[in-house]
Short mmCIF file of C-alpha atoms and ligand atoms in Angstrom, two decimals:
data_model
loop_
_atom_site.label_atom_id
_atom_site.label_comp_id
_atom_site.label_asym_id
_atom_site.label_seq_id
_atom_site.Cartn_x
_atom_site.Cartn_y
_atom_site.Cartn_z
CA UNK A 225 -25.36 -80.49 -57.16
CA UNK A 226 -27.65 -77.77 -55.87
CA UNK A 227 -27.58 -79.20 -52.37
CA UNK A 228 -23.77 -79.44 -52.34
CA UNK A 229 -23.55 -75.90 -53.66
CA UNK A 230 -25.86 -74.69 -50.89
CA UNK A 231 -24.02 -76.63 -48.20
CA UNK A 232 -20.73 -75.09 -49.30
CA UNK A 233 -22.24 -71.61 -49.14
CA UNK A 234 -23.71 -72.33 -45.72
CA UNK A 235 -20.26 -73.27 -44.43
CA UNK A 236 -18.96 -69.95 -45.72
CA UNK A 237 -21.68 -68.19 -43.73
CA UNK A 238 -20.68 -70.15 -40.64
CA UNK A 239 -17.01 -69.22 -41.13
CA UNK A 240 -17.92 -65.53 -41.36
CA UNK A 241 -20.22 -65.72 -38.31
CA UNK A 242 -23.08 -64.76 -40.62
CA UNK A 243 -25.34 -67.79 -40.27
CA UNK A 244 -28.86 -66.79 -39.21
CA UNK A 245 -31.07 -68.98 -37.11
CA UNK A 246 -34.82 -69.27 -37.05
CA UNK A 247 -36.14 -69.15 -33.48
CA UNK A 248 -39.59 -70.35 -32.50
CA UNK A 249 -41.31 -68.27 -29.86
CA UNK A 250 -43.40 -70.22 -27.39
CA UNK A 251 -45.25 -67.22 -25.98
CA UNK A 252 -46.76 -63.96 -27.30
CA UNK A 253 -44.68 -60.93 -28.24
CA UNK A 254 -43.85 -59.24 -24.92
CA UNK A 255 -40.77 -58.07 -22.98
CA UNK A 256 -40.67 -61.51 -21.36
CA UNK A 257 -40.85 -64.09 -24.12
CA UNK A 258 -39.81 -67.73 -24.25
CA UNK A 259 -38.26 -69.51 -27.21
CA UNK A 260 -37.88 -73.17 -28.06
CA UNK A 261 -34.57 -74.54 -26.82
CA UNK A 262 -33.48 -71.24 -25.23
CA UNK A 263 -32.69 -70.57 -21.59
CA UNK A 264 -34.21 -73.89 -20.46
CA UNK A 265 -37.64 -72.80 -21.65
CA UNK A 266 -37.62 -69.85 -19.22
CA UNK A 267 -38.67 -66.50 -20.70
CA UNK A 268 -35.93 -64.19 -21.95
CA UNK A 269 -36.02 -60.46 -21.32
CA UNK A 270 -36.25 -59.37 -24.96
CA UNK A 271 -35.16 -56.08 -26.52
CA UNK A 272 -35.76 -57.01 -30.12
CA UNK A 273 -39.35 -56.49 -31.23
CA UNK A 274 -40.81 -53.58 -33.17
CA UNK A 275 -43.89 -53.68 -30.96
CA UNK A 276 -42.99 -50.16 -29.83
CA UNK A 277 -46.23 -49.38 -28.01
CA UNK A 278 -46.78 -52.86 -26.58
CA UNK A 279 -49.99 -53.34 -28.57
CA UNK A 280 -49.22 -56.77 -30.09
CA UNK A 281 -51.07 -58.57 -27.32
CA UNK A 282 -53.27 -55.77 -25.99
CA UNK A 283 -56.57 -57.12 -24.57
CA UNK A 284 -58.70 -54.61 -26.49
CA UNK A 285 -57.08 -55.60 -29.77
CA UNK A 286 -57.40 -59.31 -29.02
CA UNK A 287 -61.09 -58.67 -28.42
CA UNK A 288 -61.35 -56.68 -31.67
CA UNK A 289 -59.72 -59.54 -33.58
CA UNK A 290 -62.24 -62.03 -32.21
CA UNK A 291 -65.14 -59.70 -32.91
CA UNK A 292 -63.84 -58.96 -36.40
CA UNK A 293 -63.64 -62.67 -37.17
CA UNK A 294 -67.17 -63.26 -35.87
CA UNK A 295 -68.59 -60.42 -37.97
CA UNK A 296 -66.54 -60.74 -41.13
CA UNK A 297 -65.02 -64.22 -41.08
CA UNK A 298 -61.37 -65.13 -41.15
CA UNK A 299 -60.58 -64.75 -44.83
CA UNK A 300 -61.31 -62.13 -47.50
CA UNK A 301 -61.53 -64.87 -50.12
CA UNK A 302 -60.18 -62.82 -53.02
CA UNK A 303 -57.96 -59.97 -54.08
CA UNK A 304 -59.11 -56.40 -53.44
CA UNK A 305 -60.17 -55.80 -57.06
CA UNK A 306 -62.31 -58.93 -57.20
CA UNK A 307 -64.38 -59.20 -54.01
CA UNK A 308 -61.87 -59.15 -51.13
CA UNK A 309 -62.12 -55.43 -50.36
CA UNK A 310 -64.50 -55.35 -47.40
CA UNK A 311 -65.97 -52.61 -45.25
CA UNK A 312 -63.26 -52.92 -42.52
CA UNK A 313 -60.52 -52.41 -45.16
CA UNK A 314 -62.33 -49.32 -46.43
CA UNK A 315 -62.75 -48.00 -42.86
CA UNK A 316 -59.03 -48.32 -42.19
CA UNK A 317 -58.33 -46.40 -45.39
CA UNK A 318 -60.77 -43.65 -44.41
CA UNK A 319 -59.20 -43.32 -40.97
CA UNK A 320 -55.65 -43.17 -42.38
CA UNK A 321 -56.77 -40.58 -44.94
CA UNK A 322 -58.08 -38.45 -42.06
CA UNK A 323 -54.76 -38.82 -40.23
CA UNK A 324 -52.87 -37.51 -43.24
CA UNK A 325 -55.34 -34.82 -44.32
CA UNK A 326 -53.44 -32.12 -42.36
CA UNK A 327 -50.22 -33.13 -44.13
CA UNK A 328 -51.28 -34.04 -47.66
CA UNK A 329 -54.10 -31.96 -49.22
CA UNK A 330 -57.05 -34.22 -50.18
CA UNK A 331 -55.12 -37.27 -48.92
CA UNK A 332 -56.45 -40.68 -49.89
CA UNK A 333 -55.14 -43.96 -48.45
CA UNK A 334 -54.70 -47.53 -49.67
CA UNK A 335 -54.30 -50.57 -47.42
CA UNK A 336 -51.81 -53.26 -48.47
CA UNK A 337 -50.80 -56.63 -47.09
CA UNK A 338 -47.38 -55.65 -45.79
CA UNK A 339 -44.76 -52.92 -45.88
CA UNK A 340 -42.70 -54.97 -48.29
CA UNK A 341 -45.65 -55.13 -50.70
CA UNK A 342 -46.40 -51.42 -50.25
CA UNK A 343 -42.82 -50.46 -51.11
CA UNK A 344 -42.79 -52.70 -54.17
CA UNK A 345 -46.11 -51.11 -55.18
CA UNK A 346 -44.81 -47.56 -54.86
CA UNK A 347 -41.46 -47.99 -56.53
CA UNK A 348 -42.73 -50.06 -59.47
CA UNK A 349 -46.02 -48.26 -60.18
CA UNK A 350 -44.56 -44.75 -59.86
CA UNK A 351 -40.99 -45.48 -60.97
CA UNK A 352 -41.74 -46.23 -64.61
CA UNK A 353 -39.52 -45.52 -67.61
CA UNK A 354 -40.04 -41.76 -67.35
CA UNK A 355 -38.88 -41.58 -63.74
CA UNK A 356 -35.66 -41.46 -61.75
CA UNK A 357 -35.64 -42.80 -58.20
CA UNK A 358 -33.24 -41.14 -55.75
CA UNK A 359 -32.59 -43.50 -52.87
CA UNK A 360 -30.75 -43.10 -49.57
CA UNK A 361 -28.11 -45.84 -49.37
CA UNK A 362 -29.40 -47.02 -45.99
CA UNK A 363 -32.96 -47.53 -47.17
CA UNK A 364 -34.81 -50.66 -46.09
CA UNK A 365 -34.31 -53.84 -48.16
CA UNK A 366 -37.88 -53.62 -49.49
CA UNK A 367 -37.17 -50.17 -50.98
CA UNK A 368 -33.88 -51.40 -52.42
CA UNK A 369 -35.57 -54.38 -54.05
CA UNK A 370 -38.44 -52.17 -55.19
CA UNK A 371 -35.98 -49.84 -56.87
CA UNK A 372 -34.36 -52.83 -58.60
CA UNK A 373 -37.75 -53.88 -59.97
CA UNK A 374 -38.64 -50.36 -61.10
CA UNK A 375 -38.21 -49.58 -64.80
CA UNK A 376 -36.95 -46.10 -64.07
CA UNK A 377 -33.37 -45.07 -63.48
CA UNK A 378 -32.03 -45.44 -59.93
CA UNK A 379 -29.57 -43.07 -58.25
CA UNK A 380 -28.32 -43.74 -54.75
CA UNK A 381 -26.95 -41.05 -52.45
CA UNK A 382 -24.78 -41.55 -49.36
CA UNK A 383 -26.83 -41.72 -46.17
CA UNK A 384 -28.37 -38.35 -45.34
CA UNK A 385 -26.22 -36.44 -47.87
CA UNK A 386 -28.72 -33.89 -49.14
CA UNK A 387 -25.93 -32.02 -50.93
CA UNK A 388 -25.21 -35.09 -53.07
CA UNK A 389 -28.92 -35.58 -53.66
CA UNK A 390 -29.27 -31.95 -54.75
CA UNK A 391 -26.51 -32.43 -57.36
CA UNK A 392 -28.17 -35.61 -58.64
CA UNK A 393 -31.53 -33.82 -58.88
CA UNK A 394 -29.97 -30.91 -60.75
CA UNK A 395 -28.33 -33.26 -63.26
CA UNK A 396 -31.49 -35.33 -63.78
CA UNK A 397 -33.36 -34.95 -67.06
CA UNK A 398 -36.28 -37.39 -66.66
CA UNK A 399 -39.70 -35.74 -66.26
CA UNK A 400 -40.56 -37.62 -63.05
CA UNK A 401 -38.29 -37.48 -59.99
CA UNK A 402 -38.95 -39.56 -56.89
CA UNK A 403 -36.94 -39.16 -53.69
CA UNK A 404 -37.24 -42.40 -51.75
CA UNK A 405 -36.24 -42.64 -48.09
CA UNK A 406 -36.83 -44.32 -44.77
CA UNK A 407 -38.23 -41.67 -42.41
CA UNK A 408 -36.63 -43.47 -39.43
CA UNK A 409 -33.73 -45.69 -40.49
CA UNK A 410 -34.35 -49.21 -39.33
CA UNK A 411 -30.81 -50.20 -38.30
CA UNK A 412 -29.61 -46.84 -36.92
CA UNK A 413 -32.79 -45.30 -35.55
CA UNK A 414 -31.95 -41.83 -36.86
CA UNK A 415 -34.68 -39.64 -38.36
CA UNK A 416 -34.21 -38.39 -41.94
CA UNK A 417 -34.07 -34.64 -42.51
CA UNK A 418 -37.57 -34.63 -43.93
CA UNK A 419 -38.01 -30.84 -44.01
CA UNK A 420 -34.75 -30.60 -45.97
CA UNK A 421 -35.80 -33.39 -48.33
CA UNK A 422 -39.19 -31.81 -48.90
CA UNK A 423 -37.55 -28.48 -49.70
CA UNK A 424 -35.38 -30.23 -52.29
CA UNK A 425 -38.44 -31.97 -53.71
CA UNK A 426 -40.17 -28.63 -54.08
CA UNK A 427 -37.14 -26.91 -55.59
CA UNK A 428 -36.63 -29.69 -58.17
CA UNK A 429 -40.23 -30.59 -58.96
CA UNK A 430 -39.72 -33.99 -57.33
CA UNK A 431 -41.91 -36.19 -55.08
CA UNK A 432 -40.97 -37.49 -51.65
CA UNK A 433 -41.74 -41.14 -50.85
CA UNK A 434 -41.42 -41.72 -47.09
CA UNK A 435 -41.27 -45.10 -45.42
CA UNK A 436 -42.47 -44.46 -41.86
CA UNK A 437 -42.33 -48.07 -40.62
CA UNK A 438 -40.61 -46.99 -37.39
CA UNK A 439 -42.15 -43.54 -36.96
CA UNK A 440 -45.82 -44.39 -37.16
CA UNK A 441 -47.36 -44.67 -33.70
CA UNK A 442 -44.13 -43.49 -32.08
CA UNK A 443 -43.55 -39.98 -33.44
CA UNK A 444 -45.93 -37.04 -33.36
CA UNK A 445 -48.31 -35.84 -30.71
CA UNK A 446 -51.06 -38.17 -31.94
CA UNK A 447 -48.73 -40.90 -33.15
CA UNK A 448 -49.35 -40.07 -36.80
CA UNK A 449 -45.64 -40.40 -37.42
CA UNK A 450 -42.77 -38.41 -38.83
CA UNK A 451 -44.87 -36.00 -40.92
CA UNK A 452 -46.69 -34.97 -37.76
CA UNK A 453 -43.39 -34.81 -35.85
CA UNK A 454 -42.07 -32.23 -38.34
CA UNK A 455 -45.45 -30.61 -39.08
CA UNK A 456 -44.99 -31.16 -42.83
CA UNK A 457 -47.64 -30.33 -45.40
CA UNK A 458 -47.30 -30.82 -49.12
CA UNK A 459 -49.01 -32.42 -52.07
CA UNK A 460 -45.60 -33.92 -52.86
CA UNK A 461 -45.60 -36.22 -49.82
CA UNK A 462 -46.22 -39.92 -50.45
CA UNK A 463 -46.32 -41.65 -47.06
CA UNK A 464 -46.03 -45.36 -46.45
CA UNK A 465 -46.57 -46.73 -42.96
CA UNK A 466 -46.52 -50.28 -41.65
CA UNK A 467 -49.11 -51.70 -39.29
CA UNK A 468 -47.24 -54.69 -37.87
CA UNK A 469 -44.84 -52.64 -35.75
CA UNK A 470 -46.16 -49.96 -33.37
CA UNK A 471 -49.72 -50.72 -34.51
CA UNK A 472 -49.27 -54.28 -33.24
CA UNK A 473 -51.18 -56.05 -36.01
CA UNK A 474 -50.04 -56.47 -39.62
CA UNK A 475 -50.30 -54.73 -42.98
CA UNK A 476 -49.30 -51.35 -44.39
CA UNK A 477 -50.76 -48.32 -46.11
CA UNK A 478 -49.90 -45.60 -48.56
CA UNK A 479 -51.33 -42.12 -48.04
CA UNK A 480 -50.98 -39.70 -50.93
CA UNK A 481 -52.65 -37.50 -53.53
CA UNK A 482 -55.83 -39.26 -54.78
CA UNK A 483 -54.44 -39.66 -58.31
CA UNK A 484 -51.42 -41.52 -56.94
CA UNK A 485 -53.63 -43.91 -54.98
CA UNK A 486 -55.83 -44.47 -58.03
CA UNK A 487 -52.72 -45.26 -60.10
CA UNK A 488 -51.50 -47.79 -57.49
CA UNK A 489 -54.89 -49.52 -57.68
CA UNK A 490 -54.55 -49.75 -61.47
CA UNK A 491 -50.89 -50.69 -61.74
CA UNK A 492 -49.26 -51.93 -58.53
CA UNK A 493 -48.83 -55.66 -59.02
CA UNK A 494 -48.09 -56.32 -55.34
CA UNK A 495 -51.50 -54.81 -54.56
CA UNK A 496 -53.44 -56.35 -57.45
CA UNK A 497 -52.16 -59.92 -57.49
CA UNK A 498 -52.48 -60.87 -53.85
CA UNK A 499 -55.40 -61.88 -51.66
CA UNK A 500 -56.80 -59.05 -49.56
CA UNK A 501 -55.79 -59.36 -45.91
CA UNK A 502 -58.22 -60.93 -43.47
CA UNK A 503 -61.14 -58.62 -42.67
CA UNK A 504 -60.60 -59.58 -39.02
CA UNK A 505 -57.14 -58.01 -39.25
CA UNK A 506 -58.55 -54.84 -40.78
CA UNK A 507 -61.20 -54.69 -38.06
CA UNK A 508 -58.42 -55.05 -35.45
CA UNK A 509 -56.43 -52.30 -37.15
CA UNK A 510 -59.30 -49.87 -36.69
CA UNK A 511 -59.18 -50.49 -32.95
CA UNK A 512 -55.39 -50.19 -32.94
CA UNK A 513 -55.30 -46.91 -34.87
CA UNK A 514 -57.94 -45.41 -32.57
CA UNK A 515 -55.93 -46.53 -29.57
CA UNK A 516 -52.75 -44.96 -30.95
CA UNK A 517 -54.30 -41.48 -31.02
CA UNK A 518 -56.21 -41.89 -27.75
CA UNK A 519 -54.99 -40.67 -24.34
CA UNK A 520 -53.77 -44.22 -23.71
CA UNK A 521 -51.70 -44.06 -26.89
CA UNK A 522 -50.21 -40.75 -25.75
CA UNK A 523 -49.39 -42.21 -22.34
CA UNK A 524 -47.66 -45.15 -24.03
CA UNK A 525 -45.58 -42.83 -26.21
CA UNK A 526 -44.60 -40.80 -23.14
CA UNK A 527 -43.55 -43.97 -21.32
CA UNK A 528 -41.50 -45.10 -24.32
CA UNK A 529 -39.73 -41.72 -24.48
CA UNK A 530 -38.81 -42.01 -20.81
CA UNK A 531 -37.31 -45.46 -21.39
CA UNK A 532 -35.36 -44.22 -24.43
CA UNK A 533 -33.79 -41.44 -22.35
CA UNK A 534 -32.98 -43.84 -19.51
CA UNK A 535 -31.33 -46.31 -21.89
CA UNK A 536 -29.34 -43.66 -23.76
CA UNK A 537 -27.99 -42.19 -20.54
CA UNK A 538 -26.81 -45.62 -19.44
CA UNK A 539 -25.38 -46.58 -22.83
CA UNK A 540 -23.46 -43.30 -23.07
CA UNK A 541 -21.66 -44.17 -19.85
CA UNK A 542 -20.79 -47.61 -21.27
CA UNK A 543 -19.41 -46.45 -24.63
CA UNK A 544 -17.36 -43.76 -22.88
CA UNK A 545 -15.17 -46.48 -21.36
CA UNK A 546 -15.16 -48.79 -24.38
CA UNK A 547 -13.10 -47.45 -27.28
CA UNK A 548 -14.46 -48.44 -30.69
CA UNK A 549 -18.03 -48.83 -29.56
CA UNK A 550 -20.55 -46.19 -30.43
CA UNK A 551 -24.13 -45.12 -30.04
CA UNK A 552 -26.22 -43.96 -32.96
CA UNK A 553 -27.71 -40.45 -33.08
CA UNK A 554 -31.14 -41.87 -32.38
CA UNK A 555 -34.05 -40.55 -30.38
CA UNK A 556 -36.40 -43.30 -31.46
CA UNK A 557 -37.12 -46.75 -30.02
CA UNK A 558 -34.23 -48.19 -32.07
CA UNK A 559 -31.00 -47.83 -30.05
CA UNK A 560 -28.14 -49.73 -31.68
CA UNK A 561 -24.84 -50.32 -29.91
CA UNK A 562 -22.29 -50.49 -32.75
CA UNK A 563 -19.34 -52.73 -31.81
CA UNK A 564 -17.71 -53.23 -35.24
CA UNK A 565 -16.88 -56.83 -36.05
CA UNK A 566 -19.29 -59.73 -36.43
CA UNK A 567 -17.68 -61.96 -33.81
CA UNK A 568 -17.86 -59.32 -31.08
CA UNK A 569 -21.50 -58.58 -31.82
CA UNK A 570 -22.33 -62.26 -31.85
CA UNK A 571 -20.45 -63.14 -28.67
CA UNK A 572 -22.05 -60.20 -26.82
CA UNK A 573 -25.47 -61.34 -27.91
CA UNK A 574 -24.66 -64.91 -26.83
CA UNK A 575 -23.31 -63.78 -23.45
CA UNK A 576 -26.46 -61.73 -22.85
CA UNK A 577 -28.64 -64.69 -23.73
CA UNK A 578 -26.82 -66.81 -21.17
CA UNK A 579 -27.91 -64.21 -18.63
CA UNK A 580 -31.49 -64.40 -19.80
CA UNK A 581 -31.56 -61.35 -22.10
CA UNK A 582 -32.26 -61.37 -25.80
CA UNK A 583 -30.69 -58.60 -27.88
CA UNK A 584 -30.07 -59.58 -31.50
CA UNK A 585 -26.68 -59.15 -33.18
CA UNK A 586 -27.14 -57.46 -36.55
CA UNK A 587 -24.42 -58.15 -39.09
CA UNK A 588 -23.70 -57.50 -42.75
CA UNK A 589 -25.35 -57.58 -45.23
CA UNK A 590 -28.12 -56.04 -43.10
CA UNK A 591 -25.66 -53.32 -42.03
CA UNK A 592 -22.40 -52.15 -43.69
CA UNK A 593 -19.26 -54.26 -43.12
CA UNK A 594 -17.44 -53.24 -39.93
CA UNK A 595 -20.56 -51.89 -38.22
CA UNK A 596 -21.97 -55.06 -36.65
CA UNK A 597 -24.12 -54.13 -33.69
CA UNK A 598 -26.49 -55.07 -30.96
CA UNK A 599 -29.82 -53.69 -32.09
CA UNK A 600 -31.67 -52.78 -28.93
CA UNK A 601 -35.31 -51.88 -29.37
CA UNK A 602 -37.58 -50.59 -26.65
CA UNK A 603 -41.29 -50.89 -26.12
CA UNK A 604 -43.72 -49.04 -23.90
CA UNK A 605 -44.33 -52.48 -22.40
CA UNK A 606 -40.81 -52.51 -20.87
CA UNK A 607 -40.34 -51.24 -17.32
CA UNK A 608 -37.54 -48.95 -16.12
CA UNK A 609 -36.31 -51.87 -13.98
CA UNK A 610 -35.97 -54.02 -17.09
CA UNK A 611 -33.95 -51.32 -18.86
CA UNK A 612 -31.73 -51.12 -15.77
CA UNK A 613 -31.30 -54.90 -15.92
CA UNK A 614 -30.13 -54.61 -19.54
CA UNK A 615 -27.61 -51.90 -18.69
CA UNK A 616 -26.18 -53.95 -15.82
CA UNK A 617 -25.91 -57.07 -17.96
CA UNK A 618 -24.21 -55.11 -20.75
CA UNK A 619 -21.62 -53.77 -18.32
CA UNK A 620 -20.91 -57.31 -17.13
CA UNK A 621 -20.63 -58.96 -20.57
CA UNK A 622 -18.46 -56.08 -21.80
CA UNK A 623 -15.85 -57.17 -19.30
CA UNK A 624 -16.07 -60.82 -20.38
CA UNK A 625 -15.99 -60.46 -24.14
CA UNK A 626 -13.35 -57.76 -24.66
C1 PLP B 882 -40.33 -53.56 -41.41
C2 PLP B 882 -40.08 -52.59 -42.50
C3 PLP B 882 -40.70 -52.71 -43.74
C4 PLP B 882 -41.53 -53.90 -44.10
O1 PLP B 882 -42.77 -53.84 -43.51
P1 PLP B 882 -43.57 -55.21 -43.26
O2 PLP B 882 -44.96 -54.77 -43.00
O3 PLP B 882 -42.91 -55.87 -42.10
O4 PLP B 882 -43.43 -56.01 -44.52
C5 PLP B 882 -40.50 -51.71 -44.67
N1 PLP B 882 -39.69 -50.66 -44.39
C6 PLP B 882 -39.06 -50.54 -43.23
C7 PLP B 882 -38.19 -49.35 -42.98
C8 PLP B 882 -39.21 -51.51 -42.25
O5 PLP B 882 -38.55 -51.41 -41.09
#
């Protein structure tokens, strides 16, 4: 019965061009990456990873991982509150706290296993029965699910509509108010109006929970992310960042007022009831975070910015001659080409793959119906010639598929 039910639902997904497929990579994360059964085993030129600085297979980090494993072993053996919290985890937290000290007075940081876990931790531990969570409608799935799990009331506001949010805040009567937003939106690449949101938080005695999964490492002079980009400073900032994207490893953190961190340690079930990440990972993260703020990190950010500009210039020329397609207002490494319907997005992606390029088609429910897109992401590891190759291929497949 269950299997027949599932098979029926799978056919519906097929009919709507919404079936997803699990690909197995046969080589490390890099602009040229090969996948099982794709392109005759030859590497594809990929524009799909969140490895924005090209650190996921950086020799220094590979070395740090090996050294971390030799010194600390491969496993933590227990949850953080039992015996799994090791020196490398604490060092990462101290370094992150230093990063955020200019932005959050007395900042303290907590390391978690993943961004998904960190968002569940924040929304459930802070969003109790006395709280209202105000969420941007385009927030990441982990924040949406976290809000569902929270005991507090949840209000959603249309993407970026601070006027709507202000009305909701004014009407709110719960003692605790939490504004919850992606700092860089993962499917559009646009940056939230964080100064405006912080002003609202201050005016309404609310707190601002920021998910900087796509800003950390990329934005800000030192790569400290969107709060550095805007030069924000407030006790009301609660910053979450992920460490598997630009940082090239895995994990996530929350940086906030010390009382908030202490409360997460007491109450956040996705922190408490899970095994602490490998100490070798934490040791690697230390090397990665230091690299991000080093001159090499700066050079990588500068290279990435150059590629973003090159790509946007080329894409603008393409959408100008293709009615119905549009670019997003993005100055980050996420550069979606919105084409509208699922079939078009899918057939473009397939046509590109035939030419040896991998750009994923993103369809509902990940994005709103009617806004299917190619989600192009850039990395400092790409070359200008590779970006040029993508633009040429796009121009060619445009002619074939429309
Ligand atoms: C990727 C992502 C997450 C989840 O982080 P993981 O560490 O991959 O679990 C959370 N929020 C946003 C906006 C993301 O893009």
